[in-house]
PDB file of C-alpha atoms and ligand atoms in Angstrom:
ATOM      1  CA  MET A 909      -3.386  15.900  -7.180  1.00  0.00           C
ATOM      2  CA  SER A 910      -6.998  14.901  -6.498  1.00  0.00           C
ATOM      3  CA  ASP A 911      -9.481  17.627  -5.599  1.00  0.00           C
ATOM      4  CA  SER A 912     -10.688  17.870  -2.032  1.00  0.00           C
ATOM      5  CA  PRO A 913     -13.843  19.734  -1.013  1.00  0.00           C
ATOM      6  CA  ALA A 914     -13.067  23.422  -0.537  1.00  0.00           C
ATOM      7  CA  TYR A 915     -12.813  24.373   3.122  1.00  0.00           C
ATOM      8  CA  VAL A 916     -12.863  28.008   4.066  1.00  0.00           C
ATOM      9  CA  PRO A 917     -11.670  28.478   7.651  1.00  0.00           C
ATOM     10  CA  PRO A 918     -14.018  30.641   9.730  1.00  0.00           C
ATOM     11  CA  THR A 919     -12.670  33.876  11.202  1.00  0.00           C
ATOM     12  CA  VAL A 920     -12.325  32.254  14.623  1.00  0.00           C
ATOM     13  CA  TRP A 921     -11.852  28.489  15.026  1.00  0.00           C
ATOM     14  CA  ALA A 922     -14.598  26.741  16.996  1.00  0.00           C
ATOM     15  CA  TRP A 923     -14.522  23.241  18.493  1.00  0.00           C
ATOM     16  CA  ASN A 924     -16.725  20.865  16.479  1.00  0.00           C
ATOM     17  CA  LYS A 925     -16.636  17.570  18.382  1.00  0.00           C
ATOM     18  CA  ALA A 926     -17.923  15.687  15.340  1.00  0.00           C
ATOM     19  CA  ASN A 927     -14.696  16.540  13.479  1.00  0.00           C
ATOM     20  CA  GLY A 928     -12.418  14.626  15.844  1.00  0.00           C
ATOM     21  CA  GLY A 929     -12.371  11.409  13.809  1.00  0.00           C
ATOM     22  CA  ARG A 930     -10.903   8.343  15.501  1.00  0.00           C
ATOM     23  CA  PHE A 931      -9.709  10.325  18.531  1.00  0.00           C
ATOM     24  CA  ALA A 932     -12.858  12.460  18.998  1.00  0.00           C
ATOM     25  CA  ASN A 933     -13.599  11.040  22.429  1.00  0.00           C
ATOM     26  CA  ILE A 934     -10.243  12.091  23.918  1.00  0.00           C
ATOM     27  CA  ASN A 935      -9.006  15.100  21.927  1.00  0.00           C
ATOM     28  CA  ARG A 936     -10.063  18.517  23.136  1.00  0.00           C
ATOM     29  CA  PRO A 937      -8.673  22.084  22.900  1.00  0.00           C
ATOM     30  CA  ILE A 938      -8.323  22.615  26.644  1.00  0.00           C
ATOM     31  CA  ALA A 939      -5.897  21.257  29.242  1.00  0.00           C
ATOM     32  CA  GLY A 940      -6.465  20.181  32.831  1.00  0.00           C
ATOM     33  CA  PRO A 941      -8.261  17.276  34.484  1.00  0.00           C
ATOM     34  CA  THR A 942     -11.733  16.105  33.501  1.00  0.00           C
ATOM     35  CA  HIS A 943     -12.304  14.024  36.632  1.00  0.00           C
ATOM     36  CA  ASP A 944     -10.925  13.283  40.089  1.00  0.00           C
ATOM     37  CA  LYS A 945      -8.818  10.149  40.270  1.00  0.00           C
ATOM     38  CA  GLU A 946      -5.776   9.499  42.406  1.00  0.00           C
ATOM     39  CA  LEU A 947      -2.944   7.430  40.973  1.00  0.00           C
ATOM     40  CA  PRO A 948      -1.986   4.143  42.624  1.00  0.00           C
ATOM     41  CA  VAL A 949       1.458   3.897  44.258  1.00  0.00           C
ATOM     42  CA  GLY A 950       3.371   0.632  44.497  1.00  0.00           C
ATOM     43  CA  ARG A 951       6.350  -0.460  46.574  1.00  0.00           C
ATOM     44  CA  HIS A 952       9.239   0.382  44.243  1.00  0.00           C
ATOM     45  CA  PRO A 953      11.286   3.612  44.012  1.00  0.00           C
ATOM     46  CA  MET A 954      10.073   4.331  40.472  1.00  0.00           C
ATOM     47  CA  GLN A 955       6.374   4.662  39.722  1.00  0.00           C
ATOM     48  CA  LEU A 956       5.648   4.735  36.001  1.00  0.00           C
ATOM     49  CA  TYR A 957       2.240   5.660  34.572  1.00  0.00           C
ATOM     50  CA  SER A 958       2.243   4.677  30.931  1.00  0.00           C
ATOM     51  CA  LEU A 959       1.069   2.644  27.958  1.00  0.00           C
ATOM     52  CA  GLY A 960       3.046   0.447  25.542  1.00  0.00           C
ATOM     53  CA  THR A 961       3.200   2.937  22.678  1.00  0.00           C
ATOM     54  CA  PRO A 962       6.559   3.994  21.178  1.00  0.00           C
ATOM     55  CA  ASN A 963       6.790   6.867  23.685  1.00  0.00           C
ATOM     56  CA  GLY A 964       5.971   4.579  26.595  1.00  0.00           C
ATOM     57  CA  VAL A 965       8.334   1.813  25.473  1.00  0.00           C
ATOM     58  CA  LYS A 966      11.340   4.157  25.649  1.00  0.00           C
ATOM     59  CA  VAL A 967      11.003   4.320  29.435  1.00  0.00           C
ATOM     60  CA  THR A 968      10.274   0.660  30.126  1.00  0.00           C
ATOM     61  CA  VAL A 969      13.263  -0.314  27.955  1.00  0.00           C
ATOM     62  CA  MET A 970      15.450   2.143  29.886  1.00  0.00           C
ATOM     63  CA  LEU A 971      14.310   0.784  33.251  1.00  0.00           C
ATOM     64  CA  GLU A 972      14.848  -2.809  32.125  1.00  0.00           C
ATOM     65  CA  GLU A 973      18.314  -1.908  30.789  1.00  0.00           C
ATOM     66  CA  LEU A 974      19.222  -0.287  34.116  1.00  0.00           C
ATOM     67  CA  LEU A 975      17.994  -3.341  36.033  1.00  0.00           C
ATOM     68  CA  ALA A 976      20.008  -5.572  33.692  1.00  0.00           C
ATOM     69  CA  LEU A 977      23.107  -3.551  34.640  1.00  0.00           C
ATOM     70  CA  GLY A 978      22.367  -4.267  38.309  1.00  0.00           C
ATOM     71  CA  HIS A 979      20.871  -0.923  39.372  1.00  0.00           C
ATOM     72  CA  ALA A 980      18.347  -2.110  41.968  1.00  0.00           C
ATOM     73  CA  GLY A 981      17.230   1.510  42.451  1.00  0.00           C
ATOM     74  CA  ALA A 982      15.587   1.307  39.041  1.00  0.00           C
ATOM     75  CA  GLU A 983      13.000  -1.206  40.307  1.00  0.00           C
ATOM     76  CA  TYR A 984       9.629   0.015  39.181  1.00  0.00           C
ATOM     77  CA  ASP A 985       5.900  -0.384  39.209  1.00  0.00           C
ATOM     78  CA  ALA A 986       4.403   0.227  35.753  1.00  0.00           C
ATOM     79  CA  TRP A 987       0.749   1.218  35.961  1.00  0.00           C
ATOM     80  CA  LEU A 988      -1.465   1.124  32.911  1.00  0.00           C
ATOM     81  CA  ILE A 989      -2.898   4.404  31.618  1.00  0.00           C
ATOM     82  CA  ARG A 990      -5.514   3.700  28.968  1.00  0.00           C
ATOM     83  CA  ILE A 991      -5.400   6.888  26.893  1.00  0.00           C
ATOM     84  CA  GLY A 992      -8.309   5.780  24.694  1.00  0.00           C
ATOM     85  CA  GLU A 993     -10.463   5.788  27.818  1.00  0.00           C
ATOM     86  CA  GLY A 994      -9.232   9.197  29.032  1.00  0.00           C
ATOM     87  CA  ASP A 995      -7.116   8.031  32.020  1.00  0.00           C
ATOM     88  CA  GLN A 996      -4.600  10.777  31.170  1.00  0.00           C
ATOM     89  CA  PHE A 997      -7.183  13.384  32.198  1.00  0.00           C
ATOM     90  CA  GLY A 998      -7.591  12.104  35.766  1.00  0.00           C
ATOM     91  CA  SER A 999      -6.508  14.624  38.431  1.00  0.00           C
ATOM     92  CA  GLY A1000      -3.702  12.394  39.733  1.00  0.00           C
ATOM     93  CA  PHE A1001      -2.197  11.905  36.286  1.00  0.00           C
ATOM     94  CA  VAL A1002      -2.442  15.610  35.428  1.00  0.00           C
ATOM     95  CA  ALA A1003      -0.568  16.383  38.658  1.00  0.00           C
ATOM     96  CA  VAL A1004       2.326  14.263  37.361  1.00  0.00           C
ATOM     97  CA  ASN A1005       2.058  15.448  33.757  1.00  0.00           C
ATOM     98  CA  PRO A1006       0.148  18.694  33.141  1.00  0.00           C
ATOM     99  CA  ASN A1007       0.382  17.854  29.428  1.00  0.00           C
ATOM    100  CA  SER A1008      -1.844  14.743  29.907  1.00  0.00           C
ATOM    101  CA  LYS A1009       0.310  12.373  27.883  1.00  0.00           C
ATOM    102  CA  ILE A1010       2.088   9.152  28.720  1.00  0.00           C
ATOM    103  CA  PRO A1011       4.757   8.394  29.847  1.00  0.00           C
ATOM    104  CA  ALA A1012       4.891  10.043  33.285  1.00  0.00           C
ATOM    105  CA  LEU A1013       7.255   9.080  36.095  1.00  0.00           C
ATOM    106  CA  MET A1014       7.256   9.682  39.834  1.00  0.00           C
ATOM    107  CA  ASP A1015      10.722   9.147  41.254  1.00  0.00           C
ATOM    108  CA  ARG A1016       9.977   8.256  44.887  1.00  0.00           C
ATOM    109  CA  SER A1017      13.529   7.217  45.774  1.00  0.00           C
ATOM    110  CA  GLY A1018      14.250  10.340  47.840  1.00  0.00           C
ATOM    111  CA  ALA A1019      12.623  12.209  50.708  1.00  0.00           C
ATOM    112  CA  THR A1020      10.580  14.318  48.298  1.00  0.00           C
ATOM    113  CA  PRO A1021       8.983  12.652  45.276  1.00  0.00           C
ATOM    114  CA  ILE A1022      10.089  14.093  41.935  1.00  0.00           C
ATOM    115  CA  ARG A1023       7.713  14.187  38.982  1.00  0.00           C
ATOM    116  CA  VAL A1024       9.161  13.847  35.478  1.00  0.00           C
ATOM    117  CA  PHE A1025       7.193  14.077  32.241  1.00  0.00           C
ATOM    118  CA  GLU A1026       8.214  14.020  28.558  1.00  0.00           C
ATOM    119  CA  SER A1027       9.998  10.797  27.630  1.00  0.00           C
ATOM    120  CA  GLY A1028      13.254  12.594  26.781  1.00  0.00           C
ATOM    121  CA  ALA A1029      13.351  14.250  30.203  1.00  0.00           C
ATOM    122  CA  ILE A1030      12.618  10.895  31.859  1.00  0.00           C
ATOM    123  CA  LEU A1031      15.487   9.232  29.964  1.00  0.00           C
ATOM    124  CA  VAL A1032      17.925  12.000  30.943  1.00  0.00           C
ATOM    125  CA  HIS A1033      16.725  11.914  34.570  1.00  0.00           C
ATOM    126  CA  LEU A1034      17.299   8.153  34.815  1.00  0.00           C
ATOM    127  CA  ALA A1035      20.587   8.250  32.883  1.00  0.00           C
ATOM    128  CA  GLU A1036      22.005  10.923  35.182  1.00  0.00           C
ATOM    129  CA  LYS A1037      20.669   9.283  38.322  1.00  0.00           C
ATOM    130  CA  PHE A1038      22.305   5.948  37.556  1.00  0.00           C
ATOM    131  CA  GLY A1039      25.267   7.161  35.496  1.00  0.00           C
ATOM    132  CA  ALA A1040      24.386   4.967  32.540  1.00  0.00           C
ATOM    133  CA  PHE A1041      23.578   5.241  28.816  1.00  0.00           C
ATOM    134  CA  LEU A1042      24.592   8.942  28.673  1.00  0.00           C
ATOM    135  CA  PRO A1043      28.270   9.497  27.914  1.00  0.00           C
ATOM    136  CA  THR A1044      30.161  11.879  30.199  1.00  0.00           C
ATOM    137  CA  GLU A1045      32.844  12.967  27.723  1.00  0.00           C
ATOM    138  CA  ALA A1046      31.685  16.323  26.300  1.00  0.00           C
ATOM    139  CA  GLY A1047      31.723  15.400  22.619  1.00  0.00           C
ATOM    140  CA  ALA A1048      29.949  12.054  23.029  1.00  0.00           C
ATOM    141  CA  ARG A1049      27.439  13.583  25.454  1.00  0.00           C
ATOM    142  CA  ALA A1050      26.609  16.357  22.975  1.00  0.00           C
ATOM    143  CA  GLU A1051      26.176  13.805  20.183  1.00  0.00           C
ATOM    144  CA  CYS A1052      23.903  11.686  22.382  1.00  0.00           C
ATOM    145  CA  LEU A1053      21.729  14.626  23.440  1.00  0.00           C
ATOM    146  CA  SER A1054      21.596  15.910  19.845  1.00  0.00           C
ATOM    147  CA  TRP A1055      20.100  12.632  18.620  1.00  0.00           C
ATOM    148  CA  LEU A1056      17.821  12.423  21.638  1.00  0.00           C
ATOM    149  CA  PHE A1057      16.394  15.862  20.887  1.00  0.00           C
ATOM    150  CA  TRP A1058      16.318  15.003  17.176  1.00  0.00           C
ATOM    151  CA  GLN A1059      13.839  12.271  18.078  1.00  0.00           C
ATOM    152  CA  MET A1060      11.689  14.650  20.132  1.00  0.00           C
ATOM    153  CA  GLY A1061      11.522  17.115  17.243  1.00  0.00           C
ATOM    154  CA  SER A1062      11.185  14.570  14.440  1.00  0.00           C
ATOM    155  CA  ALA A1063       8.737  11.914  15.658  1.00  0.00           C
ATOM    156  CA  PRO A1064       5.698  14.233  15.655  1.00  0.00           C
ATOM    157  CA  TYR A1065       6.095  14.420  11.855  1.00  0.00           C
ATOM    158  CA  LEU A1066       6.123  10.629  11.757  1.00  0.00           C
ATOM    159  CA  GLY A1067       3.269  10.001  14.210  1.00  0.00           C
ATOM    160  CA  GLY A1068       1.135  13.119  14.239  1.00  0.00           C
ATOM    161  CA  GLY A1069       1.825  13.894  10.581  1.00  0.00           C
ATOM    162  CA  PHE A1070       2.448  10.826   8.432  1.00  0.00           C
ATOM    163  CA  GLY A1071       0.863   8.172  10.650  1.00  0.00           C
ATOM    164  CA  HIS A1072      -2.214  10.241  11.326  1.00  0.00           C
ATOM    165  CA  PHE A1073      -2.971  11.074   7.712  1.00  0.00           C
ATOM    166  CA  TYR A1074      -1.871   7.717   6.238  1.00  0.00           C
ATOM    167  CA  ALA A1075      -3.616   5.435   8.744  1.00  0.00           C
ATOM    168  CA  TYR A1076      -6.121   7.296  10.918  1.00  0.00           C
ATOM    169  CA  ALA A1077      -7.674  10.352   9.211  1.00  0.00           C
ATOM    170  CA  PRO A1078     -11.282   9.783   8.107  1.00  0.00           C
ATOM    171  CA  SER A1079     -10.308  10.427   4.465  1.00  0.00           C
ATOM    172  CA  LYS A1080      -7.065  10.051   2.507  1.00  0.00           C
ATOM    173  CA  ILE A1081      -5.737  13.533   1.690  1.00  0.00           C
ATOM    174  CA  GLU A1082      -3.042  13.263  -0.980  1.00  0.00           C
ATOM    175  CA  TYR A1083      -1.424  16.575  -0.095  1.00  0.00           C
ATOM    176  CA  ALA A1084      -1.018  15.645   3.576  1.00  0.00           C
ATOM    177  CA  ILE A1085       0.207  12.073   2.946  1.00  0.00           C
ATOM    178  CA  ASP A1086       2.644  13.290   0.299  1.00  0.00           C
ATOM    179  CA  ARG A1087       3.972  16.068   2.510  1.00  0.00           C
ATOM    180  CA  PHE A1088       4.633  13.837   5.502  1.00  0.00           C
ATOM    181  CA  ALA A1089       5.808  10.755   3.547  1.00  0.00           C
ATOM    182  CA  MET A1090       8.499  12.953   2.009  1.00  0.00           C
ATOM    183  CA  GLU A1091       9.561  14.233   5.426  1.00  0.00           C
ATOM    184  CA  VAL A1092       9.602  10.763   7.005  1.00  0.00           C
ATOM    185  CA  LYS A1093      11.712   9.382   4.158  1.00  0.00           C
ATOM    186  CA  ARG A1094      14.096  12.304   4.619  1.00  0.00           C
ATOM    187  CA  GLN A1095      14.315  11.485   8.331  1.00  0.00           C
ATOM    188  CA  LEU A1096      14.997   7.808   7.557  1.00  0.00           C
ATOM    189  CA  ASP A1097      17.795   8.907   5.238  1.00  0.00           C
ATOM    190  CA  VAL A1098      19.251  11.101   8.007  1.00  0.00           C
ATOM    191  CA  LEU A1099      19.318   8.072  10.306  1.00  0.00           C
ATOM    192  CA  ASP A1100      20.625   5.750   7.602  1.00  0.00           C
ATOM    193  CA  ARG A1101      23.572   8.011   6.834  1.00  0.00           C
ATOM    194  CA  ARG A1102      24.420   8.417  10.518  1.00  0.00           C
ATOM    195  CA  LEU A1103      24.177   4.673  11.168  1.00  0.00           C
ATOM    196  CA  GLY A1104      26.448   4.105   8.165  1.00  0.00           C
ATOM    197  CA  GLU A1105      29.144   5.995  10.107  1.00  0.00           C
ATOM    198  CA  SER A1106      28.798   4.390  13.548  1.00  0.00           C
ATOM    199  CA  PRO A1107      27.097   1.367  15.123  1.00  0.00           C
ATOM    200  CA  TYR A1108      24.870   3.504  17.344  1.00  0.00           C
ATOM    201  CA  LEU A1109      23.540   7.022  17.057  1.00  0.00           C
ATOM    202  CA  ALA A1110      25.949   8.641  19.512  1.00  0.00           C
ATOM    203  CA  GLY A1111      28.936   6.588  18.334  1.00  0.00           C
ATOM    204  CA  ALA A1112      30.348   3.259  19.451  1.00  0.00           C
ATOM    205  CA  ASP A1113      28.044   2.835  22.446  1.00  0.00           C
ATOM    206  CA  TYR A1114      24.328   2.192  22.905  1.00  0.00           C
ATOM    207  CA  THR A1115      22.788   5.224  24.675  1.00  0.00           C
ATOM    208  CA  ILE A1116      19.494   6.899  25.538  1.00  0.00           C
ATOM    209  CA  ALA A1117      19.521   8.308  21.981  1.00  0.00           C
ATOM    210  CA  ASP A1118      19.048   4.776  20.618  1.00  0.00           C
ATOM    211  CA  ILE A1119      16.509   3.986  23.337  1.00  0.00           C
ATOM    212  CA  ALA A1120      14.445   7.018  22.275  1.00  0.00           C
ATOM    213  CA  VAL A1121      14.719   6.614  18.501  1.00  0.00           C
ATOM    214  CA  TRP A1122      14.336   2.820  18.243  1.00  0.00           C
ATOM    215  CA  PRO A1123      10.647   2.434  19.232  1.00  0.00           C
ATOM    216  CA  TRP A1124       9.649   4.921  16.509  1.00  0.00           C
ATOM    217  CA  TYR A1125      12.073   4.476  13.618  1.00  0.00           C
ATOM    218  CA  GLY A1126      13.114   0.907  14.428  1.00  0.00           C
ATOM    219  CA  GLY A1127       9.426   0.014  14.543  1.00  0.00           C
ATOM    220  CA  LEU A1128       8.839   1.822  11.266  1.00  0.00           C
ATOM    221  CA  VAL A1129      11.591   0.028   9.321  1.00  0.00           C
ATOM    222  CA  LYS A1130      10.449  -3.319  10.724  1.00  0.00           C
ATOM    223  CA  GLY A1131       6.955  -2.654   9.333  1.00  0.00           C
ATOM    224  CA  ALA A1132       5.368  -2.372  12.779  1.00  0.00           C
ATOM    225  CA  LEU A1133       3.954   1.157  12.414  1.00  0.00           C
ATOM    226  CA  TYR A1134       0.898   2.182  10.387  1.00  0.00           C
ATOM    227  CA  GLY A1135       1.232  -0.767   7.946  1.00  0.00           C
ATOM    228  CA  ALA A1136       3.461   1.579   5.955  1.00  0.00           C
ATOM    229  CA  GLY A1137       6.595  -0.516   5.414  1.00  0.00           C
ATOM    230  CA  GLU A1138       6.050  -1.147   1.711  1.00  0.00           C
ATOM    231  CA  PHE A1139       4.675   2.348   1.044  1.00  0.00           C
ATOM    232  CA  LEU A1140       7.846   3.933   2.448  1.00  0.00           C
ATOM    233  CA  ALA A1141      10.161   1.255   0.968  1.00  0.00           C
ATOM    234  CA  VAL A1142      11.729   0.816   4.400  1.00  0.00           C
ATOM    235  CA  GLN A1143      13.948  -2.100   3.302  1.00  0.00           C
ATOM    236  CA  GLU A1144      16.121   0.450   1.464  1.00  0.00           C
ATOM    237  CA  TYR A1145      17.421   1.873   4.735  1.00  0.00           C
ATOM    238  CA  THR A1146      19.887  -0.934   5.331  1.00  0.00           C
ATOM    239  CA  ASN A1147      21.877   0.722   8.116  1.00  0.00           C
ATOM    240  CA  VAL A1148      18.684   1.485  10.040  1.00  0.00           C
ATOM    241  CA  GLN A1149      17.589  -2.118   9.500  1.00  0.00           C
ATOM    242  CA  ARG A1150      20.879  -3.459  10.902  1.00  0.00           C
ATOM    243  CA  TRP A1151      20.637  -1.149  13.945  1.00  0.00           C
ATOM    244  CA  ALA A1152      16.943  -1.958  14.522  1.00  0.00           C
ATOM    245  CA  ASP A1153      17.666  -5.693  14.498  1.00  0.00           C
ATOM    246  CA  ALA A1154      20.594  -5.373  16.905  1.00  0.00           C
ATOM    247  CA  ILE A1155      18.593  -3.365  19.427  1.00  0.00           C
ATOM    248  CA  GLY A1156      15.494  -5.535  19.056  1.00  0.00           C
ATOM    249  CA  GLN A1157      17.504  -8.578  20.147  1.00  0.00           C
ATOM    250  CA  ARG A1158      18.577  -7.092  23.494  1.00  0.00           C
ATOM    251  CA  PRO A1159      16.886  -8.989  26.362  1.00  0.00           C
ATOM    252  CA  ALA A1160      16.011  -5.756  28.196  1.00  0.00           C
ATOM    253  CA  VAL A1161      14.407  -4.379  25.044  1.00  0.00           C
ATOM    254  CA  ARG A1162      12.354  -7.542  24.615  1.00  0.00           C
ATOM    255  CA  ARG A1163      11.111  -7.189  28.188  1.00  0.00           C
ATOM    256  CA  GLY A1164      10.548  -3.433  27.992  1.00  0.00           C
ATOM    257  CA  ARG A1165       8.366  -3.852  24.894  1.00  0.00           C
ATOM    258  CA  MET A1166       5.984  -6.102  26.786  1.00  0.00           C
ATOM    259  CA  VAL A1167       5.236  -3.707  29.628  1.00  0.00           C
ATOM    260  CA  ASN A1168       1.918  -1.820  29.501  1.00  0.00           C
ATOM    261  CA  ARG A1169       1.262  -3.384  26.089  1.00  0.00           C
ATOM    262  CA  VAL A1170      -2.422  -3.940  25.362  1.00  0.00           C
ATOM    263  CA  SER A1171      -2.376  -5.309  21.803  1.00  0.00           C
ATOM    264  CA  GLY A1172      -0.712  -8.150  19.899  1.00  0.00           C
ATOM    265  CA  GLU A1173      -0.029 -11.702  21.073  1.00  0.00           C
ATOM    266  CA  PRO A1174      -1.381 -12.265  24.614  1.00  0.00           C
ATOM    267  CA  SER A1175       2.025 -13.732  25.566  1.00  0.00           C
ATOM    268  CA  SER A1176       3.614 -10.365  24.640  1.00  0.00           C
ATOM    269  CA  GLN A1177       1.292  -8.299  26.826  1.00  0.00           C
ATOM    270  CA  LEU A1178       2.217  -7.520  30.409  1.00  0.00           C
ATOM    271  CA  HIS A1179      -0.443  -4.965  31.285  1.00  0.00           C
ATOM    272  CA  GLU A1180       1.186  -3.964  34.553  1.00  0.00           C
ATOM    273  CA  ARG A1181       4.628  -4.741  35.877  1.00  0.00           C
ATOM    274  CA  HIS A1182       5.226  -4.777  39.628  1.00  0.00           C
ATOM    275  CA  ASP A1183       7.913  -7.455  39.897  1.00  0.00           C
ATOM    276  CA  ALA A1184      10.604  -8.945  37.675  1.00  0.00           C
ATOM    277  CA  ALA A1185       8.802 -12.303  37.922  1.00  0.00           C
ATOM    278  CA  ASP A1186       5.711 -10.797  36.281  1.00  0.00           C
ATOM    279  CA  PHE A1187       7.244 -11.430  32.846  1.00  0.00           C
ATOM    280  CA  ASP A1188       7.000 -15.159  33.554  1.00  0.00           C
ATOM    281  CA  THR A1189       3.732 -15.274  35.428  1.00  0.00           C
ATOM    282  CA  ARG A1190       1.434 -12.350  34.559  1.00  0.00           C
ATOM    283  CA  THR A1191       1.339 -12.001  30.780  1.00  0.00           C
ATOM    284  CA  GLN A1192      -2.185 -12.063  29.347  1.00  0.00           C
ATOM    285  CA  ASP A1193      -1.939 -15.673  28.107  1.00  0.00           C
ATOM    286  CA  LYS A1194      -0.994 -16.844  31.624  1.00  0.00           C
ATOM    287  CA  LEU A1195      -3.682 -14.746  33.334  1.00  0.00           C
ATOM    288  CA  SER A1196      -6.353 -16.037  30.926  1.00  0.00           C
ATOM    289  CA  ALA A1197      -5.282 -19.644  31.479  1.00  0.00           C
ATOM    290  CA  ALA A1198      -5.419 -19.170  35.248  1.00  0.00           C
ATOM    291  CA  SER A1199      -8.881 -17.601  35.328  1.00  0.00           C
TER     292      SER A1199
HETATM  293  N1  LIG B2477       6.611  14.326  23.524  1.00  0.00           N
HETATM  294  C1  LIG B2477       5.894  13.409  24.387  1.00  0.00           C
HETATM  295  C2  LIG B2477       4.829  12.729  23.583  1.00  0.00           C
HETATM  296  C3  LIG B2477       3.936  11.877  24.451  1.00  0.00           C
HETATM  297  C4  LIG B2477       2.703  11.423  23.696  1.00  0.00           C
HETATM  298  O1  LIG B2477       2.370  11.932  22.619  1.00  0.00           O
HETATM  299  N2  LIG B2477       1.994  10.434  24.261  1.00  0.00           N
HETATM  300  C5  LIG B2477       0.755   9.949  23.660  1.00  0.00           C
HETATM  301  C6  LIG B2477       0.803   8.436  23.478  1.00  0.00           C
HETATM  302  S1  LIG B2477       2.158   7.924  22.493  1.00  0.00           S
HETATM  303  C7  LIG B2477      -0.419  10.254  24.564  1.00  0.00           C
HETATM  304  O2  LIG B2477      -0.325  10.086  25.763  1.00  0.00           O
HETATM  305  N3  LIG B2477      -1.545  10.691  24.004  1.00  0.00           N
HETATM  306  C8  LIG B2477      -2.733  10.936  24.764  1.00  0.00           C
HETATM  307  C9  LIG B2477      -3.424  12.190  24.352  1.00  0.00           C
HETATM  308  O3  LIG B2477      -2.934  12.877  23.444  1.00  0.00           O
HETATM  309  O4  LIG B2477      -4.461  12.510  24.942  1.00  0.00           O
HETATM  310  C10 LIG B2477       6.879  12.417  24.992  1.00  0.00           C
HETATM  311  O5  LIG B2477       7.865  12.092  24.318  1.00  0.00           O
HETATM  312  O6  LIG B2477       6.684  11.980  26.142  1.00  0.00           O
END
């Protein structure tokens, strides 16, 4: 292993803003709002405040899947939260998610608005509300929730661990990359073995477990995360590849991926979604052509 400069931690950690690397302007060791800013509210029952990252995409895919099933109550406004610019620290956003991370949902369908944060909680809330994508039979429900919570526990090793040290850290630290590459490959093997037994994670049916896991691990095996496809030899996970392709072809998934997306092909970016027609009329290529 290559040598790295010796670092001796001080007795008490102190915040050195210069050490924040790529995320120095938003990361900080304290919670709470940094500025006053109310959130906008649109006309639909569901108000989503988000960004088209893997965690955000889970919710827009779920809402699009529910709409595709005919659940009009899942109509939503998707507002853009630019986390690189610190929108997640506005007072209105913090009131919806005290953890200052996207996605955050306000369910305004009832007399009293309900806030929901953490993507897994949002998926369960919507699944229970509409009776979809969460099996009711005890065994299948347990399997679905087990894989859903597997994603919540596992993805931080992929994103915050592997992705951070492989793609974003100011220097390449062999120990850190090695540690997290090993864990991510173990996770991919867990998924590959499971998907060798059944078409979807919870069994025969597509559920919120797949909706949660696909944006992270489906993206990873398709080479869309951290430019790490070759490094992690993702083509070896053939069952995950088959599953990722099948989910990626779903029309609702294709739409959900576009919402709140701010990078990639302009035709794939729908910065805000307030109407089903927006997919045809308000993608960035169309807005640029019109202006
Ligand atoms: N466990 C959370 C993770 C959410 C999360 O990490 N969101 C990121 C974007 S993918 C974020 O908002 N980061 C902003 C920040 O850390 O300040 C969930 O599943 O909702």
